[in-house]
Amino acid sequence: SAVISQKPSRDICQRGTSLTIQCQVDSQVTMMFWYRQQPGQSLTLIATANQGSEATYESGFVIDKFPISRPNLTFSTLTVSNMSPEDSSIYLCSGRTGEETQYFGPGTRLLVL
Amino acid sequence: ELKVEQNPLFLSMQEGKNYTIYCNYSTTSDRLYWYRQDPGKSLESLFVLLSNGAVKQEGRLMASLDTKARLSTLHITAAVHDLSATYFCAVAQGAQKLVFGQGTRLTINP
């Protein structure tokens, strides 16, 4: 199975600040994604991280709020900008292999006060 | 827009019993995934189903896909306590996006 690591694993932040989450995947992964899981809820796709170009955002998510970078095949960052308590969630990096299996990282648990 | 619905959302069962979780989806898709999530943990990939009639089994879990009915099932045989978790199905929409069901919270009692 693909190995996906994220950091930080958790953080407590003040409203109005920003947090950058890093994701590292192994070489089996061809596509990278960022998902959000709000407390007790299911998962929602934020965006597809495209190597060397702008991410593809889903409806309801915008680049100014969630800037994403993917400078190479195996690394991506998600920034949660100008945070509010409503941004308190688990943010998960995900990677898909050539065999269509899609794996998830351990998640970053964010609490905004 | 693709909608994915699971049922039941909550399931409490006794060890040794069999049960099935259902995943219905609203539009055609060529990939369906099942995941397990333990409390406070990330998602563990269980199965990827890629074609009509696909059936996969791992231990006490068996997943099947009927693309014509837009239905997948996750069958649990002779449940054991270690299978207590939340189970999600996710359906591919296009080449990139997975749309997740609400999750089924399964509790298996001794």
PDB file of C-alpha atoms in Angstrom:
ATOM      1  CA  SER A   1       0.000   0.000   0.000  1.00  0.00           C
ATOM      2  CA  ALA A   2       1.064   3.583  -0.585  1.00  0.00           C
ATOM      3  CA  VAL A   3       2.634   5.435   2.313  1.00  0.00           C
ATOM      4  CA  ILE A   4       1.248   8.884   3.051  1.00  0.00           C
ATOM      5  CA  SER A   5       2.493  11.094   5.859  1.00  0.00           C
ATOM      6  CA  GLN A   6       1.161  14.420   7.053  1.00  0.00           C
ATOM      7  CA  LYS A   7       2.317  17.056   9.462  1.00  0.00           C
ATOM      8  CA  PRO A   8       1.354  18.443  11.796  1.00  0.00           C
ATOM      9  CA  SER A   9      -0.860  15.694  13.161  1.00  0.00           C
ATOM     10  CA  ARG A  10      -2.861  18.211  15.153  1.00  0.00           C
ATOM     11  CA  ASP A  11      -2.854  21.886  16.008  1.00  0.00           C
ATOM     12  CA  ILE A  12      -4.793  24.452  17.973  1.00  0.00           C
ATOM     13  CA  CYS A  13      -4.872  27.838  16.292  1.00  0.00           C
ATOM     14  CA  GLN A  14      -6.279  31.276  16.942  1.00  0.00           C
ATOM     15  CA  ARG A  15      -8.881  32.738  14.620  1.00  0.00           C
ATOM     16  CA  GLY A  16      -7.493  34.940  11.898  1.00  0.00           C
ATOM     17  CA  THR A  17      -4.245  32.995  11.592  1.00  0.00           C
ATOM     18  CA  SER A  18      -3.189  30.514   8.906  1.00  0.00           C
ATOM     19  CA  LEU A  19      -1.881  26.961   9.070  1.00  0.00           C
ATOM     20  CA  THR A  20       0.023  25.054   6.410  1.00  0.00           C
ATOM     21  CA  ILE A  21      -0.293  21.275   6.328  1.00  0.00           C
ATOM     22  CA  GLN A  22       2.321  19.196   4.565  1.00  0.00           C
ATOM     23  CA  CYS A  23       1.772  15.864   2.837  1.00  0.00           C
ATOM     24  CA  GLN A  24       4.412  13.472   1.583  1.00  0.00           C
ATOM     25  CA  VAL A  25       3.509  10.405  -0.490  1.00  0.00           C
ATOM     26  CA  ASP A  26       5.589   7.582  -1.879  1.00  0.00           C
ATOM     27  CA  SER A  27       6.285   7.108  -5.554  1.00  0.00           C
ATOM     28  CA  GLN A  28       3.311   4.789  -6.243  1.00  0.00           C
ATOM     29  CA  VAL A  29       0.928   7.733  -6.083  1.00  0.00           C
ATOM     30  CA  THR A  30      -0.082   9.400  -9.328  1.00  0.00           C
ATOM     31  CA  MET A  31      -2.823  11.753  -8.130  1.00  0.00           C
ATOM     32  CA  MET A  32      -3.054  13.744  -4.877  1.00  0.00           C
ATOM     33  CA  PHE A  33      -6.103  15.200  -3.196  1.00  0.00           C
ATOM     34  CA  TRP A  34      -7.112  17.110  -0.095  1.00  0.00           C
ATOM     35  CA  TYR A  35     -10.268  16.202   1.827  1.00  0.00           C
ATOM     36  CA  ARG A  36     -11.991  17.635   4.873  1.00  0.00           C
ATOM     37  CA  GLN A  37     -13.881  15.673   7.504  1.00  0.00           C
ATOM     38  CA  GLN A  38     -15.884  17.786   9.898  1.00  0.00           C
ATOM     39  CA  PRO A  39     -16.554  16.332  13.348  1.00  0.00           C
ATOM     40  CA  GLY A  40     -18.777  13.284  13.134  1.00  0.00           C
ATOM     41  CA  GLN A  41     -19.305  13.764   9.414  1.00  0.00           C
ATOM     42  CA  SER A  42     -18.280  12.170   6.164  1.00  0.00           C
ATOM     43  CA  LEU A  43     -15.487  13.327   3.881  1.00  0.00           C
ATOM     44  CA  THR A  44     -15.672  16.137   1.350  1.00  0.00           C
ATOM     45  CA  LEU A  45     -13.166  16.766  -1.420  1.00  0.00           C
ATOM     46  CA  ILE A  46     -11.545  20.202  -1.212  1.00  0.00           C
ATOM     47  CA  ALA A  47      -9.355  20.038  -4.297  1.00  0.00           C
ATOM     48  CA  THR A  48      -7.144  17.984  -6.555  1.00  0.00           C
ATOM     49  CA  ALA A  49      -3.497  18.971  -6.203  1.00  0.00           C
ATOM     50  CA  ASN A  50      -1.927  19.307  -9.650  1.00  0.00           C
ATOM     51  CA  GLN A  51       1.812  19.106 -10.059  1.00  0.00           C
ATOM     52  CA  GLY A  52       3.302  22.437 -11.058  1.00  0.00           C
ATOM     53  CA  SER A  53      -0.019  24.163 -11.685  1.00  0.00           C
ATOM     54  CA  GLU A  54      -3.023  25.510  -9.855  1.00  0.00           C
ATOM     55  CA  ALA A  55      -5.145  23.046  -7.938  1.00  0.00           C
ATOM     56  CA  THR A  56      -8.626  22.120  -9.134  1.00  0.00           C
ATOM     57  CA  TYR A  57     -11.125  23.201  -6.482  1.00  0.00           C
ATOM     58  CA  GLU A  58     -14.532  21.748  -5.754  1.00  0.00           C
ATOM     59  CA  SER A  59     -17.635  23.856  -5.429  1.00  0.00           C
ATOM     60  CA  GLY A  60     -17.603  25.739  -2.162  1.00  0.00           C
ATOM     61  CA  PHE A  61     -13.823  25.848  -1.824  1.00  0.00           C
ATOM     62  CA  VAL A  62     -11.679  28.699  -3.139  1.00  0.00           C
ATOM     63  CA  ILE A  63      -7.992  29.237  -3.625  1.00  0.00           C
ATOM     64  CA  ASP A  64      -7.823  32.320  -1.415  1.00  0.00           C
ATOM     65  CA  LYS A  65      -9.065  30.313   1.547  1.00  0.00           C
ATOM     66  CA  PHE A  66      -7.320  27.014   0.801  1.00  0.00           C
ATOM     67  CA  PRO A  67      -4.183  27.623  -1.271  1.00  0.00           C
ATOM     68  CA  ILE A  68      -2.589  24.377  -2.373  1.00  0.00           C
ATOM     69  CA  SER A  69       0.822  23.679  -3.814  1.00  0.00           C
ATOM     70  CA  ARG A  70       2.289  20.561  -5.380  1.00  0.00           C
ATOM     71  CA  PRO A  71       5.814  21.368  -6.498  1.00  0.00           C
ATOM     72  CA  ASN A  72       6.648  17.765  -7.356  1.00  0.00           C
ATOM     73  CA  LEU A  73       5.015  14.353  -7.692  1.00  0.00           C
ATOM     74  CA  THR A  74       5.311  13.339  -4.053  1.00  0.00           C
ATOM     75  CA  PHE A  75       4.773  16.505  -1.994  1.00  0.00           C
ATOM     76  CA  SER A  76       1.847  18.860  -1.456  1.00  0.00           C
ATOM     77  CA  THR A  77       0.777  21.529   1.000  1.00  0.00           C
ATOM     78  CA  LEU A  78      -2.634  22.829   1.996  1.00  0.00           C
ATOM     79  CA  THR A  79      -2.946  26.157   3.769  1.00  0.00           C
ATOM     80  CA  VAL A  80      -6.049  27.033   5.735  1.00  0.00           C
ATOM     81  CA  SER A  81      -6.103  30.821   5.658  1.00  0.00           C
ATOM     82  CA  ASN A  82      -7.689  33.391   7.948  1.00  0.00           C
ATOM     83  CA  MET A  83      -9.117  30.645  10.098  1.00  0.00           C
ATOM     84  CA  SER A  84     -12.417  30.730  11.946  1.00  0.00           C
ATOM     85  CA  PRO A  85     -13.912  28.165  14.349  1.00  0.00           C
ATOM     86  CA  GLU A  86     -15.909  26.751  11.419  1.00  0.00           C
ATOM     87  CA  ASP A  87     -12.619  25.534   9.934  1.00  0.00           C
ATOM     88  CA  SER A  88     -12.144  23.122  12.836  1.00  0.00           C
ATOM     89  CA  SER A  89     -11.972  19.783  11.079  1.00  0.00           C
ATOM     90  CA  ILE A  90      -9.738  16.923  10.132  1.00  0.00           C
ATOM     91  CA  TYR A  91      -7.840  17.611   6.922  1.00  0.00           C
ATOM     92  CA  LEU A  92      -6.731  14.538   5.034  1.00  0.00           C
ATOM     93  CA  CYS A  93      -4.273  14.169   2.228  1.00  0.00           C
ATOM     94  CA  SER A  94      -5.088  11.373  -0.197  1.00  0.00           C
ATOM     95  CA  GLY A  95      -3.208   9.675  -2.995  1.00  0.00           C
ATOM     96  CA  ARG A  96      -4.312   7.396  -5.810  1.00  0.00           C
ATOM     97  CA  THR A  97      -2.099   4.743  -7.331  1.00  0.00           C
ATOM     98  CA  GLY A  98      -2.020   3.493 -10.885  1.00  0.00           C
ATOM     99  CA  GLU A  99      -4.115   0.528  -9.798  1.00  0.00           C
ATOM    100  CA  GLU A 100      -6.913   2.910  -8.801  1.00  0.00           C
ATOM    101  CA  THR A 101      -6.592   2.245  -5.090  1.00  0.00           C
ATOM    102  CA  GLN A 102      -6.894   5.474  -3.131  1.00  0.00           C
ATOM    103  CA  TYR A 103      -5.176   5.869   0.209  1.00  0.00           C
ATOM    104  CA  PHE A 104      -5.524   8.438   2.941  1.00  0.00           C
ATOM    105  CA  GLY A 105      -2.953   9.992   5.199  1.00  0.00           C
ATOM    106  CA  PRO A 106      -3.303  10.022   8.979  1.00  0.00           C
ATOM    107  CA  GLY A 107      -5.009  13.416   8.944  1.00  0.00           C
ATOM    108  CA  THR A 108      -4.389  16.768  10.605  1.00  0.00           C
ATOM    109  CA  ARG A 109      -6.784  17.584  13.418  1.00  0.00           C
ATOM    110  CA  LEU A 110      -7.327  21.317  13.524  1.00  0.00           C
ATOM    111  CA  LEU A 111      -9.074  23.209  16.288  1.00  0.00           C
ATOM    112  CA  VAL A 112      -9.616  26.930  15.815  1.00  0.00           C
ATOM    113  CA  LEU A 113     -10.409  28.984  18.898  1.00  0.00           C
TER     114      LEU A 113
ATOM    115  CA  GLU B   1     -24.871  15.550  -9.125  1.00  0.00           C
ATOM    116  CA  LEU B   2     -23.831  12.213  -7.692  1.00  0.00           C
ATOM    117  CA  LYS B   3     -25.389  11.307  -4.363  1.00  0.00           C
ATOM    118  CA  VAL B   4     -24.294   8.362  -2.259  1.00  0.00           C
ATOM    119  CA  GLU B   5     -26.471   6.944   0.468  1.00  0.00           C
ATOM    120  CA  GLN B   6     -25.609   4.261   2.967  1.00  0.00           C
ATOM    121  CA  ASN B   7     -27.906   2.333   5.187  1.00  0.00           C
ATOM    122  CA  PRO B   8     -28.149   1.718   7.945  1.00  0.00           C
ATOM    123  CA  LEU B   9     -26.275   4.656   9.453  1.00  0.00           C
ATOM    124  CA  PHE B  10     -26.014   2.934  12.809  1.00  0.00           C
ATOM    125  CA  LEU B  11     -25.841  -0.782  13.394  1.00  0.00           C
ATOM    126  CA  SER B  12     -25.473  -2.638  16.647  1.00  0.00           C
ATOM    127  CA  MET B  13     -25.102  -6.360  16.399  1.00  0.00           C
ATOM    128  CA  GLN B  14     -23.975  -9.352  18.359  1.00  0.00           C
ATOM    129  CA  GLU B  15     -20.855 -11.311  17.748  1.00  0.00           C
ATOM    130  CA  GLY B  16     -21.386 -14.280  15.492  1.00  0.00           C
ATOM    131  CA  LYS B  17     -24.213 -12.730  13.499  1.00  0.00           C
ATOM    132  CA  ASN B  18     -24.248 -11.810   9.819  1.00  0.00           C
ATOM    133  CA  TYR B  19     -25.279  -8.455   8.442  1.00  0.00           C
ATOM    134  CA  THR B  20     -25.115  -6.293   5.330  1.00  0.00           C
ATOM    135  CA  ILE B  21     -24.431  -2.613   4.790  1.00  0.00           C
ATOM    136  CA  TYR B  22     -25.905  -1.091   1.644  1.00  0.00           C
ATOM    137  CA  CYS B  23     -24.511   1.680  -0.528  1.00  0.00           C
ATOM    138  CA  ASN B  24     -26.766   3.218  -3.185  1.00  0.00           C
ATOM    139  CA  TYR B  25     -25.624   5.867  -5.642  1.00  0.00           C
ATOM    140  CA  SER B  26     -27.521   8.045  -8.041  1.00  0.00           C
ATOM    141  CA  THR B  27     -25.501   8.181 -11.293  1.00  0.00           C
ATOM    142  CA  THR B  28     -23.328   5.847 -13.323  1.00  0.00           C
ATOM    143  CA  SER B  29     -19.824   5.250 -12.033  1.00  0.00           C
ATOM    144  CA  ASP B  30     -16.979   2.893 -12.809  1.00  0.00           C
ATOM    145  CA  ARG B  31     -15.332   2.720  -9.385  1.00  0.00           C
ATOM    146  CA  LEU B  32     -16.568   2.113  -5.876  1.00  0.00           C
ATOM    147  CA  TYR B  33     -14.502   2.008  -2.709  1.00  0.00           C
ATOM    148  CA  TRP B  34     -15.080   0.735   0.804  1.00  0.00           C
ATOM    149  CA  TYR B  35     -13.145   2.145   3.747  1.00  0.00           C
ATOM    150  CA  ARG B  36     -12.964   1.498   7.455  1.00  0.00           C
ATOM    151  CA  GLN B  37     -12.380   4.252  10.007  1.00  0.00           C
ATOM    152  CA  ASP B  38     -11.638   3.614  13.672  1.00  0.00           C
ATOM    153  CA  PRO B  39     -12.307   6.417  16.198  1.00  0.00           C
ATOM    154  CA  GLY B  40      -9.641   9.098  15.970  1.00  0.00           C
ATOM    155  CA  LYS B  41      -7.951   7.372  13.047  1.00  0.00           C
ATOM    156  CA  SER B  42      -7.724   7.867   9.324  1.00  0.00           C
ATOM    157  CA  LEU B  43      -9.354   5.734   6.636  1.00  0.00           C
ATOM    158  CA  GLU B  44      -8.176   2.232   5.863  1.00  0.00           C
ATOM    159  CA  SER B  45      -8.791   1.000   2.319  1.00  0.00           C
ATOM    160  CA  LEU B  46     -10.792  -2.234   2.300  1.00  0.00           C
ATOM    161  CA  PHE B  47     -11.939  -2.829  -1.267  1.00  0.00           C
ATOM    162  CA  VAL B  48     -11.929  -1.272  -4.715  1.00  0.00           C
ATOM    163  CA  LEU B  49     -14.664  -2.531  -7.033  1.00  0.00           C
ATOM    164  CA  LEU B  50     -14.141  -1.741 -10.694  1.00  0.00           C
ATOM    165  CA  SER B  51     -16.723  -3.658 -12.687  1.00  0.00           C
ATOM    166  CA  ASN B  52     -20.278  -4.897 -12.621  1.00  0.00           C
ATOM    167  CA  GLY B  53     -20.566  -8.122 -10.686  1.00  0.00           C
ATOM    168  CA  ALA B  54     -17.242  -7.614  -8.933  1.00  0.00           C
ATOM    169  CA  VAL B  55     -16.976  -9.455  -5.645  1.00  0.00           C
ATOM    170  CA  LYS B  56     -14.067  -9.173  -3.244  1.00  0.00           C
ATOM    171  CA  GLN B  57     -13.524 -10.855   0.094  1.00  0.00           C
ATOM    172  CA  GLU B  58     -11.103 -10.302   2.917  1.00  0.00           C
ATOM    173  CA  GLY B  59     -11.600 -12.294   6.070  1.00  0.00           C
ATOM    174  CA  ARG B  60     -15.129 -11.801   7.384  1.00  0.00           C
ATOM    175  CA  LEU B  61     -15.887  -8.956   4.955  1.00  0.00           C
ATOM    176  CA  MET B  62     -17.200  -9.359   1.434  1.00  0.00           C
ATOM    177  CA  ALA B  63     -18.058  -6.527  -0.949  1.00  0.00           C
ATOM    178  CA  SER B  64     -20.008  -6.692  -4.181  1.00  0.00           C
ATOM    179  CA  LEU B  65     -21.025  -4.264  -6.894  1.00  0.00           C
ATOM    180  CA  ASP B  66     -24.074  -4.134  -9.149  1.00  0.00           C
ATOM    181  CA  THR B  67     -23.569  -1.184 -11.474  1.00  0.00           C
ATOM    182  CA  LYS B  68     -26.942  -1.639 -13.133  1.00  0.00           C
ATOM    183  CA  ALA B  69     -28.738  -1.296  -9.821  1.00  0.00           C
ATOM    184  CA  ARG B  70     -26.181   1.296  -8.642  1.00  0.00           C
ATOM    185  CA  LEU B  71     -25.770  -0.693  -5.482  1.00  0.00           C
ATOM    186  CA  SER B  72     -22.876  -2.073  -3.514  1.00  0.00           C
ATOM    187  CA  THR B  73     -23.066  -4.233  -0.431  1.00  0.00           C
ATOM    188  CA  LEU B  74     -20.600  -4.925   2.354  1.00  0.00           C
ATOM    189  CA  HIS B  75     -21.443  -8.217   4.014  1.00  0.00           C
ATOM    190  CA  ILE B  76     -20.136  -9.140   7.434  1.00  0.00           C
ATOM    191  CA  THR B  77     -20.000 -12.816   8.298  1.00  0.00           C
ATOM    192  CA  ALA B  78     -19.899 -14.079  11.879  1.00  0.00           C
ATOM    193  CA  ALA B  79     -19.054 -10.657  13.260  1.00  0.00           C
ATOM    194  CA  VAL B  80     -16.349 -10.227  15.865  1.00  0.00           C
ATOM    195  CA  HIS B  81     -15.764  -7.278  18.180  1.00  0.00           C
ATOM    196  CA  ASP B  82     -12.657  -6.170  16.257  1.00  0.00           C
ATOM    197  CA  LEU B  83     -14.850  -5.220  13.313  1.00  0.00           C
ATOM    198  CA  SER B  84     -16.470  -2.397  15.276  1.00  0.00           C
ATOM    199  CA  ALA B  85     -15.747   0.792  13.305  1.00  0.00           C
ATOM    200  CA  THR B  86     -17.340   3.244  10.903  1.00  0.00           C
ATOM    201  CA  TYR B  87     -17.549   1.993   7.328  1.00  0.00           C
ATOM    202  CA  PHE B  88     -17.709   4.351   4.366  1.00  0.00           C
ATOM    203  CA  CYS B  89     -18.456   3.682   0.752  1.00  0.00           C
ATOM    204  CA  ALA B  90     -17.179   6.165  -1.828  1.00  0.00           C
ATOM    205  CA  VAL B  91     -18.158   6.395  -5.476  1.00  0.00           C
ATOM    206  CA  ALA B  92     -16.028   7.881  -8.231  1.00  0.00           C
ATOM    207  CA  GLN B  93     -17.437  10.915 -10.038  1.00  0.00           C
ATOM    208  CA  GLY B  94     -15.350  11.440 -13.127  1.00  0.00           C
ATOM    209  CA  ALA B  95     -11.643  10.794 -13.097  1.00  0.00           C
ATOM    210  CA  GLN B  96     -10.777  12.517  -9.863  1.00  0.00           C
ATOM    211  CA  LYS B  97     -13.494  12.991  -7.291  1.00  0.00           C
ATOM    212  CA  LEU B  98     -14.766  10.487  -4.756  1.00  0.00           C
ATOM    213  CA  VAL B  99     -18.173  11.161  -3.264  1.00  0.00           C
ATOM    214  CA  PHE B 100     -18.568   9.557   0.152  1.00  0.00           C
ATOM    215  CA  GLY B 101     -21.608   8.102   1.816  1.00  0.00           C
ATOM    216  CA  GLN B 102     -22.581   9.222   5.283  1.00  0.00           C
ATOM    217  CA  GLY B 103     -20.852   6.282   6.928  1.00  0.00           C
ATOM    218  CA  THR B 104     -22.245   3.344   8.889  1.00  0.00           C
ATOM    219  CA  ARG B 105     -21.243   3.202  12.525  1.00  0.00           C
ATOM    220  CA  LEU B 106     -21.008  -0.473  13.404  1.00  0.00           C
ATOM    221  CA  THR B 107     -20.882  -1.691  16.979  1.00  0.00           C
ATOM    222  CA  ILE B 108     -20.407  -5.387  17.659  1.00  0.00           C
ATOM    223  CA  ASN B 109     -21.268  -6.519  21.136  1.00  0.00           C
ATOM    224  CA  PRO B 110     -19.838  -9.616  22.810  1.00  0.00           C
TER     225      PRO B 110
END
